[in-house]
Short mmCIF file of C-alpha atoms and ligand atoms in Angstrom, two decimals:
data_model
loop_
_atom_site.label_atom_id
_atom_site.label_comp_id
_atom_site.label_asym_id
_atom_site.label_seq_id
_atom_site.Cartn_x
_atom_site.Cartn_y
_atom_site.Cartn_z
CA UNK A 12 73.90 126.54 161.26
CA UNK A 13 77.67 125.69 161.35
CA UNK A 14 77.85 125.07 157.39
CA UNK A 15 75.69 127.97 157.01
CA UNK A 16 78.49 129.81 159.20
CA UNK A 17 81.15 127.90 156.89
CA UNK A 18 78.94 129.20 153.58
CA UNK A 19 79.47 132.96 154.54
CA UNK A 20 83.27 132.35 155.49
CA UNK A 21 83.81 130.52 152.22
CA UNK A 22 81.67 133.38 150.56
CA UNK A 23 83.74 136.68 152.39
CA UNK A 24 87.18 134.59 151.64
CA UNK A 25 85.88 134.00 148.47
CA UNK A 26 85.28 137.96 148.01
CA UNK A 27 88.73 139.03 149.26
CA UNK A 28 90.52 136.63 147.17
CA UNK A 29 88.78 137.84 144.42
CA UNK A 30 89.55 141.33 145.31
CA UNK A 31 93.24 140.68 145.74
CA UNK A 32 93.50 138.42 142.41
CA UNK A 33 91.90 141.60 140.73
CA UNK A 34 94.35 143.92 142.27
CA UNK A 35 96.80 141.71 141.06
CA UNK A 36 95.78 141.70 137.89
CA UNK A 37 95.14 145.23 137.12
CA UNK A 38 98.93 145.72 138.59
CA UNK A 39 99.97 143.24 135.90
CA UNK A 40 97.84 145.27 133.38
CA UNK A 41 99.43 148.32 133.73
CA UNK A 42 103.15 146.92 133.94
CA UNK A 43 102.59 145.38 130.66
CA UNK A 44 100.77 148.40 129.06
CA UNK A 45 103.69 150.49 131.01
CA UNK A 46 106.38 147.95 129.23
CA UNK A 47 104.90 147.78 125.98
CA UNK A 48 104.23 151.64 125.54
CA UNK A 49 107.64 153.11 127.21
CA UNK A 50 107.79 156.14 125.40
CA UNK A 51 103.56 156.53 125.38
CA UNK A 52 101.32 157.69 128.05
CA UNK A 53 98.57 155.36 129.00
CA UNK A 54 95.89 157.21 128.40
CA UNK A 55 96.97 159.58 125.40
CA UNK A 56 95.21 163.64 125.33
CA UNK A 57 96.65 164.61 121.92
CA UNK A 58 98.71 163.02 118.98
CA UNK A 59 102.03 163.34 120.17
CA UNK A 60 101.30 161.24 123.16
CA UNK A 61 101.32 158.14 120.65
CA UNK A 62 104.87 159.46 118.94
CA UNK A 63 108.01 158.37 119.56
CA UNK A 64 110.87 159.36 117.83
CA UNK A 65 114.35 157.89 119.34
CA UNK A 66 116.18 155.46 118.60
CA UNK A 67 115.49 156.86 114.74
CA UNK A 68 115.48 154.09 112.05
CA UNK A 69 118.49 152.73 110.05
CA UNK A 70 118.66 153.93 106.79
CA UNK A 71 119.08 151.46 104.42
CA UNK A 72 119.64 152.09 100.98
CA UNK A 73 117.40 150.16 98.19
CA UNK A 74 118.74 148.92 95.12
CA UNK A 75 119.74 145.67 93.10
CA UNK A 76 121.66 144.94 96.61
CA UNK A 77 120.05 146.84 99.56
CA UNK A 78 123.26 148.53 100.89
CA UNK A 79 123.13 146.55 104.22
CA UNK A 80 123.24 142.73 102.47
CA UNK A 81 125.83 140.38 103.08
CA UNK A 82 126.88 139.63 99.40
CA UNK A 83 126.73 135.49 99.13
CA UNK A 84 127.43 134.98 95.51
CA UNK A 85 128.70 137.83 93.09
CA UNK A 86 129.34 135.75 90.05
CA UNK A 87 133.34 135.44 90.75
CA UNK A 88 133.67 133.05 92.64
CA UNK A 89 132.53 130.37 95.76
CA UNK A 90 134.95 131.89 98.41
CA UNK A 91 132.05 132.38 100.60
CA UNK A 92 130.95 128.66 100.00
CA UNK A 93 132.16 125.09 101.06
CA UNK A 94 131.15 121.64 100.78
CA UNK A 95 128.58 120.96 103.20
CA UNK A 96 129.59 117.51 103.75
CA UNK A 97 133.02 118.07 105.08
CA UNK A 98 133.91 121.96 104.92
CA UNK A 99 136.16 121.31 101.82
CA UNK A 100 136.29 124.13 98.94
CA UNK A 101 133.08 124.19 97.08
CA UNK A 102 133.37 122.47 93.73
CA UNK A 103 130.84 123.44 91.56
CA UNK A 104 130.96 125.46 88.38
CA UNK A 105 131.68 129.46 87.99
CA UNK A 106 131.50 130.99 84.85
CA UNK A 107 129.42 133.59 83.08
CA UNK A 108 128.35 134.98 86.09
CA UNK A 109 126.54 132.05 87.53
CA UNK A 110 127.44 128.68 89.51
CA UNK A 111 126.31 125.37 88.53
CA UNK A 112 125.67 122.11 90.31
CA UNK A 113 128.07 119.75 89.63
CA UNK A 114 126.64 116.15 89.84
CA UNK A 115 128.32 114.05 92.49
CA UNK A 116 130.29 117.36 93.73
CA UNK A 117 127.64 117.22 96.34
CA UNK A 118 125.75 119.92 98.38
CA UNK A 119 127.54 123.58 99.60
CA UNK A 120 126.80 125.55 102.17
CA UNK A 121 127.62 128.98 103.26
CA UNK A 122 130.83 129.75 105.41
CA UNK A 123 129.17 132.28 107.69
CA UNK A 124 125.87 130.69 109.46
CA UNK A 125 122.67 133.08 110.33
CA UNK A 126 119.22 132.89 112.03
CA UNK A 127 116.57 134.99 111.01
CA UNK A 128 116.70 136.59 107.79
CA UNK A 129 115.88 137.88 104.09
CA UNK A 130 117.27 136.19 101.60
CA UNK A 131 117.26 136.67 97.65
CA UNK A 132 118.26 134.12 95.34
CA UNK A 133 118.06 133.41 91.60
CA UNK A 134 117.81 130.22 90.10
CA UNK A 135 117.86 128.57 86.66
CA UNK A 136 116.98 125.31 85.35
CA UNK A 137 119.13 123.25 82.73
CA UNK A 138 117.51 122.49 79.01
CA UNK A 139 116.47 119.02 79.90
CA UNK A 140 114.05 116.61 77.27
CA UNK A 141 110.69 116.29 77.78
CA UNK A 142 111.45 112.90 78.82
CA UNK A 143 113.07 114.14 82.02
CA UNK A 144 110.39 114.22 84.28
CA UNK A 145 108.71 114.85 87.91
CA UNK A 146 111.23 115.39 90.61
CA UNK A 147 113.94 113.97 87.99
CA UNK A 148 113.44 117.78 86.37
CA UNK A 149 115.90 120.90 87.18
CA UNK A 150 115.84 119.56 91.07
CA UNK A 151 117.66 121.20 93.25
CA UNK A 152 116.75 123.08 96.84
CA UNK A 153 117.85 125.85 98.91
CA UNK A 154 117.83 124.88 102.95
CA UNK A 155 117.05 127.39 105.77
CA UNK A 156 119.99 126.85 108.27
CA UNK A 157 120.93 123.94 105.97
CA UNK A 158 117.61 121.44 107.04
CA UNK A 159 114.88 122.98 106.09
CA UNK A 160 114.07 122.84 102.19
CA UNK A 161 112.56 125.33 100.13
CA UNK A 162 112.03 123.36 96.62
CA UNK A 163 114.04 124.28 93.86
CA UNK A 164 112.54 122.27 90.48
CA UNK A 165 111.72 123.05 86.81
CA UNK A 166 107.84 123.18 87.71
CA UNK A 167 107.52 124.61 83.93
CA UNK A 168 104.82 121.92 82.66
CA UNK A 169 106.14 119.66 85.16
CA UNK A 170 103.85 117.74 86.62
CA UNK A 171 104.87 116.16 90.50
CA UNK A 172 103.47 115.84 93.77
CA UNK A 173 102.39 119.21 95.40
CA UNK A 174 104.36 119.23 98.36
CA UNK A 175 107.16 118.54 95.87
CA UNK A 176 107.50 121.31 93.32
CA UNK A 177 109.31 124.45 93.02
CA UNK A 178 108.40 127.01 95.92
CA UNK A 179 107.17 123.61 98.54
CA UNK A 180 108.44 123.57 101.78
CA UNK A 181 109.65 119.83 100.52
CA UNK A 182 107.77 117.28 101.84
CA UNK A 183 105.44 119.51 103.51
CA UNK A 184 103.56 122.37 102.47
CA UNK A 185 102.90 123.23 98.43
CA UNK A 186 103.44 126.18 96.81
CA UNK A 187 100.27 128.61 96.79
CA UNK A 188 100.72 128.86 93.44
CA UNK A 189 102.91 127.44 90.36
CA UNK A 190 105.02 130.61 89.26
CA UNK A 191 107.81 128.64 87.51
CA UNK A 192 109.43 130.59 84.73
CA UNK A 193 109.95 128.83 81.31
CA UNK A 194 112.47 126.24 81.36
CA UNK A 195 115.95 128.22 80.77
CA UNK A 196 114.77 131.22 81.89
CA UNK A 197 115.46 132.84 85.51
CA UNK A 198 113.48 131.84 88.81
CA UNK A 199 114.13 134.93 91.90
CA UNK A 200 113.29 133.76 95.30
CA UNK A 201 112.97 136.37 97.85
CA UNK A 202 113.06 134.69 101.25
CA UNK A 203 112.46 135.75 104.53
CA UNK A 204 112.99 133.14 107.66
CA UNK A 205 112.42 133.32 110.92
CA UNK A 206 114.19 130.76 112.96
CA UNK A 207 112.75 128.05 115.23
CA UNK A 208 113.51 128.63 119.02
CA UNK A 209 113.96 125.41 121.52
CA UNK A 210 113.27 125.36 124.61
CA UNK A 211 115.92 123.84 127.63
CA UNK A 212 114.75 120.60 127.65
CA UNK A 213 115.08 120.67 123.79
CA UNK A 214 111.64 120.62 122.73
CA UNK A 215 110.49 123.28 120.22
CA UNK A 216 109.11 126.67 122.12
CA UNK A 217 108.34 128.36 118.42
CA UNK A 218 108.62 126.51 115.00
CA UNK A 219 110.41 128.15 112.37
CA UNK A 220 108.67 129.68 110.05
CA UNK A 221 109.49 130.97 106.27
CA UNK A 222 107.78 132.98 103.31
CA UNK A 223 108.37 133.05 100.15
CA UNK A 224 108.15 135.00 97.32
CA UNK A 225 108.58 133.64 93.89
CA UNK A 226 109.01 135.53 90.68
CA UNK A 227 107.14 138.80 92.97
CA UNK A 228 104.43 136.42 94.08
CA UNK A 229 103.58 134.84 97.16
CA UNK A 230 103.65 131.11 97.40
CA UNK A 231 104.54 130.38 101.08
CA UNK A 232 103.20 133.32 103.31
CA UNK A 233 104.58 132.54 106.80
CA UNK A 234 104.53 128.87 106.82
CA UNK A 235 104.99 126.43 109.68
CA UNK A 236 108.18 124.41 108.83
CA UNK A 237 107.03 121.27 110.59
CA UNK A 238 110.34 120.55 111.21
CA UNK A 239 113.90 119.03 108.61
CA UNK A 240 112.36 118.41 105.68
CA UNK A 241 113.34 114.57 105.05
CA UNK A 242 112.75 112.58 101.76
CA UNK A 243 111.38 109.33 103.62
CA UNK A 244 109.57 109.94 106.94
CA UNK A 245 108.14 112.76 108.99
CA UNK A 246 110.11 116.06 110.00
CA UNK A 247 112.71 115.93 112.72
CA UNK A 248 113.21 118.92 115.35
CA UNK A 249 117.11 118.39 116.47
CA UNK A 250 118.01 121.69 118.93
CA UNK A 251 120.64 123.73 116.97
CA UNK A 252 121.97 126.71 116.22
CA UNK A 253 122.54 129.46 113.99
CA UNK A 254 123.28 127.35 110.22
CA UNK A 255 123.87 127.84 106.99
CA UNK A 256 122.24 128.65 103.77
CA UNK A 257 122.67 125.23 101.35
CA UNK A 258 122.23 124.40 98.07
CA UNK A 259 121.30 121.01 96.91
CA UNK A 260 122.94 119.04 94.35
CA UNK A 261 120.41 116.84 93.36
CA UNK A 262 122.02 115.66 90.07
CA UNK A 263 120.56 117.97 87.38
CA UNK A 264 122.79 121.33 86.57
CA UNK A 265 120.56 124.09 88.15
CA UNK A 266 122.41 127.26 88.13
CA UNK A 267 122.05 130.23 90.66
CA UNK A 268 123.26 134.24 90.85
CA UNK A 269 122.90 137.13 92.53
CA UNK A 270 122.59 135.73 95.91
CA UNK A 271 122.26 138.04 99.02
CA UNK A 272 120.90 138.21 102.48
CA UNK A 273 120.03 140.75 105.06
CA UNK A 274 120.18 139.84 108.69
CA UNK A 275 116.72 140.69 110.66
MG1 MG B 318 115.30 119.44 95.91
#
């Protein structure tokens, strides 16, 4: 009798926890649905229940440079640039529009550092011999918040390893596709980046992740960057900041232009 007792104590406590833990819940329901949908009713009668109109949208202004881009690289000159290795003046090559990597000059990086982001860039490859080859060929790389490599490489007829060729995240994921344009002729990267977020204790509460659109198509579409993209050994994921975009001098004279980014 007494654990029968106990059964129907366990089974009424049972019932009123459940009861609470559903009020609970239902409370947490509608503060979320009440958070989420501030300016909509919860359960809508007519079409404008599911409008809102304020704060309107910023009007931004399409064209060759979307009027609200920071301008990186107009063709003049690298005074938004600097080495990356010690913050001296950027010393590659300016002329005809375009700068050039300068073997042994080393990588630059941007002045200003950013987090999330869309990011255009053109590239070019130098007229190398065929018996240039594999990752020997037009290398160079542009880095998300200067760690994080998205492969720059004459992929023209090129063969490498996947995860190695233009459009990889380096070392990690390969391009969806080869889209390389002819050797000489211009590459466009359109870039958009959203940065990883670490938590206290410095492990990683979201990765980073990155797209990327070369020549108008797709060959990274919102990738997992695993982490710095390192030649030897698996990624790393040091806590940092806001960084800067980089370009990699990687010995051969890749050239880039019209370089611009949009904060997001
Ligand atoms: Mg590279």
């Amino acid at each position: 009798m007494p654990v029968f007792l106990c059964s129907i104590q366990s089974s009424n406590t049972m019932k009123k926890t459940l009861f609470i833990a559903s009020i609970l819940f239902l409370g947490a329901c509608s503060l979320t649905l009440a958070q989420d949908h501030r300016h909509v009713k919860v359960n809508p009668t007519n079409p404008n229940d599911t409008e809102y109109w304020e704060p309107s949208i910023t009007v931004v202004t399409p064209g060759a440079i979307p009027s609200d881009a920071i301008v990186l690289f107009d063709g003049k000159n690298l005074d938004n640039w600097e080495s990356a290795k010690d913050g001296s003046p950027a010393a590659w090559k300016v002329a005809d529009g375009k700068m050039t990597v300068v073997g042994g000059k080393g990588n630059i990086s941007t002045k200003e550092k950013f987090t999330n982001y869309q990011l255009h860039i053109e590239w070019q490859s130098p007229i190398e011999p065929e018996t240039v080859k594999s990752q020997g060929k037009g290398n160079s790389g542009v880095f998300m918040q200067g760690m994080y490599e998205v492969q720059v490489m004459n992929s023209y007829q090129n063969p490498t390893y996947r995860n190695g060729q233009a459009g990889a995240i380096y070392k990690q994921t390969p391009p969806l596709v080869n889209a390389t344009s002819k050797m000489g002729d211009w590459n466009t990267y359109d870039i958009i980046y959203t940065a990883p977020v670490f938590t206290t204790n410095g492990g990683v509460e979201t990765p980073a992740y990155v797209t990327v659109i070369h020549n108008g198509i797709v060959v990274q579409n919102h990738t997992k960057i695993q982490g710095t993209t390192e030649y030897i050994g698996q990624p790393l994921n040091p806590v940092h900041g806001p960084g800067p975009i980089s370009l990699q001098d990687h010995g051969n004279a890749v050239s880039f232009r019209n370089i611009w980014l949009r904060k997001m």
